Amino acid sequence: MGLKILTEHINVPGIETLEVYRKHGGYKSVEKALKTMSPEEVVEEVKTSGLRGRGGAGFPTGMKWSFLAKPEGVPRYLVCNADESEPGTFKDRWFMEKNPHALVEGMITSSYALGANTSYIYIRGELMFVLRILEKAIAEAYAAGLLGKNIFGSGYDLDLHVAPGGGAYICGEETALLESLEGKRGNPRNKPPFPAVKGLFQSPTVVNNVETIASVPWIVNNTGAEYAKIGIGRSTGTKLISASGNINKPGVYEIDLGVPVEEFIYSDEYCGGIWKGKQLKAVVPGGSSVPILPAELILKTAAGEQRLMSYESLSDGGFVSGSMLGSGAFIVFDEDQCIVRNTWNYSRFYHHESCGQCSPCREGTGWMEKVLHRIEYGHGHPQDIDLLVSVAKQIEGNTICPLGDAAAWPVAAAIRHFRDEFEWHIKHPREATAPGAVYRGQLDAVTA
Amino acid sequence: MAKVTIDGIEIEVEDGTTILQAARKIGGDIVPPAMCYYTPLKGSGGKCRVCLVKVTQGSAKDTRPMPKLVASCITQVQDGMVVENTTNEEVLNARKGIVEMLLINHPLDCPICDQAGECSLQDLSYEHGVSAVRYEEQRRTFNKVDIGPYIQLHMTRCILCYRCVYTADQITPERVHGVLGRGDAAEIGTYIENVVGNEFSGNVIDVCPVGALTDKTWRFKNRVWFTKPLDAHRDCPTCSGKVTLWARGEEVLRVTARKDQYNEVEEFICNTCRFDKKEMKDWTIEGPRHIESNSVISANHYELPVINVPIVPNLPSSTKKNLPQE
């Protein structure tokens, strides 16, 4: 059992209230930072901690903060990206619902470090119940003098707002989020300039994930060096993993980075093994946008070592035999799951959510979805598989924002690792479309 | 000032110049195509992705190549930057793929399209496309919509370059149209079939690179290559009054703004000049408009063909020798 940084008090009754939260050590980081540390010292602690962005990209948080431009007389902003909406990802929603003050505390400490006097939590519009919980927590913080003017008598002022989005996945992309927050259509911006130079309202802005911000209070309270001791290598600290799919115990787990994947899937502490004792077929380790890995590659790295739940280990072997930790949405497939159907399902999502600004993503995501639909429903042609690979390659890297990559990677990876299954669907359409039919590893044998 | 090398040709440009603009200063075949970028429109570019290029050296200080292809219309040059456009296989393949994407939902109805002969997508497909079609799904279709008395919108042909939206936003006093919907279901539209009726609305027709926004006073009147383009002007209180007349005999069939070699308007014109002044006597004729000899519009041979061979610096002398002399 590892150290719980984010979830230690998560099941304490009433932890969503200020009173109970403070009884369990809440807002100590705000007091410590504002009374005893300069903003630069807080940034330095975060740098020392090695904390990496928990939204998916894994960029070092302290470094991102130090890139923030500081022109004279121009406001700076901290924006919390709570627009979580990738299939399989539900850790931030769960965390905000259970422990809203932890995020508010993180926002205050982080805003102080960045010199922001106005900060925003941009939340997915569908999560109105979470929005109400956050608003209540913020109101309590204002009433207690933890937000507003002259916090803890330090002379530091901060206003914190919650802004609901319209429910578009693309608004999770940081520049689209800023457009949406400004009241415009949520289309990604061309970069450069990056938000650290010109972000919200053309001012320097840092956009961080919920989990990233919520980790900052522990780092301030216990020092970055202590945080860096947790985890493995450059994957320091703990990580919330939202586990779903064919496992016995789906849910959100806080793990020390570096836990073996095999242990995470099979131990009772975490997922508790595959549902109904079936065989593991594949895993999408970091949310639907990252490449899928078959059972043998999710358990072992390209070098034949045990695969670990860390940024480096999961990406070992590049996209040929590796994947990504991403947002930590761990989706498990047992032997009865159809990879073609699953890939079509993901593709349908990205087609629906493409903003339509740039040509390869707008047209390519729809094209892939239609071809996958055809294959899944028994109307595929032998050349369709290579067509999908080619279209995915045309999209990858050629779009304004990473949604194009997110749409292309799952398709390319599914074909790379499960090509036989696609061929089976095309060669045996009648069997493949029968209810409950699934490919069992014999391309020319009919199995249902 | 920054020195940039594009396809082996070095040029010095001002700081802040984009790769596309630097390439245009050199001219010739190395200029990347552009479907959404439009010089007079602020903020345009970066969307269609046909101008992607490979930056093989970021700058003299940082010689690392850029990891991905970049949109040349929005990427500023750095001193010592080395760019590959026509000489890079990755760029040509990506461009081929993007042309294929752009044509997925385009109806290819060139034989009946009013834009035929002056369509940027037609030229782009000719230069970078492939002859075979791999897309066999149903294409999206829309009903034609009259947006005001002069303009017809045919969304089926639209490639969502956003140019018309930027035009309406930046040169007309009111915003009545924009992009509705998302992804490949997105469409250019007016809110509840409103009209685009301000005095400069006709310019959205000129900036549309395909035949999605067409001039209702010109539709099906003629093919562009059967008409005679003339530069003309009038004393207009609203705009510069500098236009191109498209005439058949003495009859003026269409009036457009004057465009440069990259098919971008030099000055936007008002609706009165464009739609209401269709008599020769309304205009002071300056003379025949120069049309590139490789353009289909020049097929009418209304004047002697103009030899206009781009002289690219640093060409080997053997190549120069074979160029026709003016």
Coordinates of C-alpha atoms in Angstrom, one line a residue, chain A residues 167-170 185 187 190-192 351-360 362-364 366-367 370-371 374 379 381 383-384 386-387 390-391 394-395 397-400 405, chain B residues 43 45-50 52 68-69 71 74 93-94 96-98 100-102 104-105 134-138 140 158-162 166 179-186:
Chain A
G167 CA -19.7 19.8 -23.3
A168 CA -17.4 19.5 -26.3
Y169 CA -14.4 17.2 -26.0
I170 CA -12.2 19.6 -28.0
R185 CA -16.5 28.8 -30.3
N187 CA -11.7 26.0 -31.7
N190 CA -2.6 28.0 -33.8
K191 CA 0.6 27.7 -31.7
P192 CA 2.8 29.6 -31.2
H351 CA -15.4 11.9 -35.6
H352 CA -18.2 13.4 -33.6
E353 CA -15.9 15.6 -31.5
S354 CA -13.6 16.9 -34.2
C355 CA -14.1 20.7 -34.3
G356 CA -13.9 20.8 -38.1
Q357 CA -11.4 23.5 -38.3
C358 CA -8.6 21.8 -40.2
S359 CA -9.1 19.5 -43.2
P360 CA -7.3 16.3 -42.3
R362 CA -12.5 17.1 -40.2
E363 CA -12.6 14.8 -43.1
G364 CA -10.2 12.0 -42.1
G366 CA -15.3 10.7 -40.6
W367 CA -13.6 8.7 -43.3
K370 CA -17.2 5.0 -42.0
V371 CA -14.7 2.4 -43.1
R374 CA -18.4 -1.0 -42.9
H379 CA -19.2 -4.9 -45.7
H381 CA -13.1 -4.9 -48.6
Q383 CA -8.0 -3.1 -49.2
D384 CA -9.8 -1.3 -46.4
D386 CA -4.4 -0.6 -45.7
L387 CA -6.7 2.3 -46.5
S390 CA -3.0 5.3 -44.9
V391 CA -5.7 7.7 -43.7
Q394 CA -2.4 11.4 -43.4
I395 CA -4.0 12.8 -40.2
G397 CA 0.9 15.2 -37.1
N398 CA -0.8 17.3 -39.8
T399 CA -3.5 18.9 -37.7
I400 CA -3.7 22.1 -35.6
D405 CA -3.4 12.3 -33.4
Chain B
G43 CA -6.0 35.8 -38.4
G45 CA -4.5 30.6 -42.2
G46 CA -3.4 27.4 -40.5
K47 CA -6.6 25.6 -41.1
C48 CA -6.5 23.9 -44.5
R49 CA -3.0 22.5 -44.0
V50 CA -2.1 22.4 -47.7
L52 CA 2.6 22.4 -44.8
K68 CA 6.4 17.9 -37.4
L69 CA 5.5 19.6 -40.7
A71 CA 1.9 25.4 -41.7
I74 CA 1.5 31.1 -39.9
N93 CA 2.9 13.0 -49.6
A94 CA 1.1 15.0 -46.8
K96 CA -1.4 14.7 -51.6
G97 CA -3.3 13.3 -48.6
I98 CA -4.8 16.7 -47.7
E100 CA -7.6 13.9 -51.0
M101 CA -9.3 14.9 -47.8
L102 CA -10.5 18.3 -49.2
I104 CA -13.8 13.9 -50.0
N105 CA -17.0 15.9 -49.7
R134 CA -10.4 5.9 -52.6
Y135 CA -13.5 7.4 -50.9
E136 CA -16.6 5.3 -51.6
E137 CA -18.9 6.5 -48.8
Q138 CA -21.8 8.8 -49.3
R140 CA -22.5 15.1 -47.7
C158 CA -17.6 24.4 -49.3
I159 CA -14.2 23.3 -47.9
L160 CA -14.7 25.3 -44.7
C161 CA -11.7 27.6 -45.2
Y162 CA -13.4 30.3 -43.0
Y166 CA -13.2 36.5 -41.6
V179 CA -19.7 28.4 -38.8
L180 CA -22.5 26.2 -37.3
G181 CA -22.1 22.6 -36.2
R182 CA -19.0 20.6 -35.7
G183 CA -16.5 18.4 -37.6
D184 CA -17.6 17.3 -41.0
A185 CA -21.2 18.3 -40.1
A186 CA -20.0 21.9 -39.8

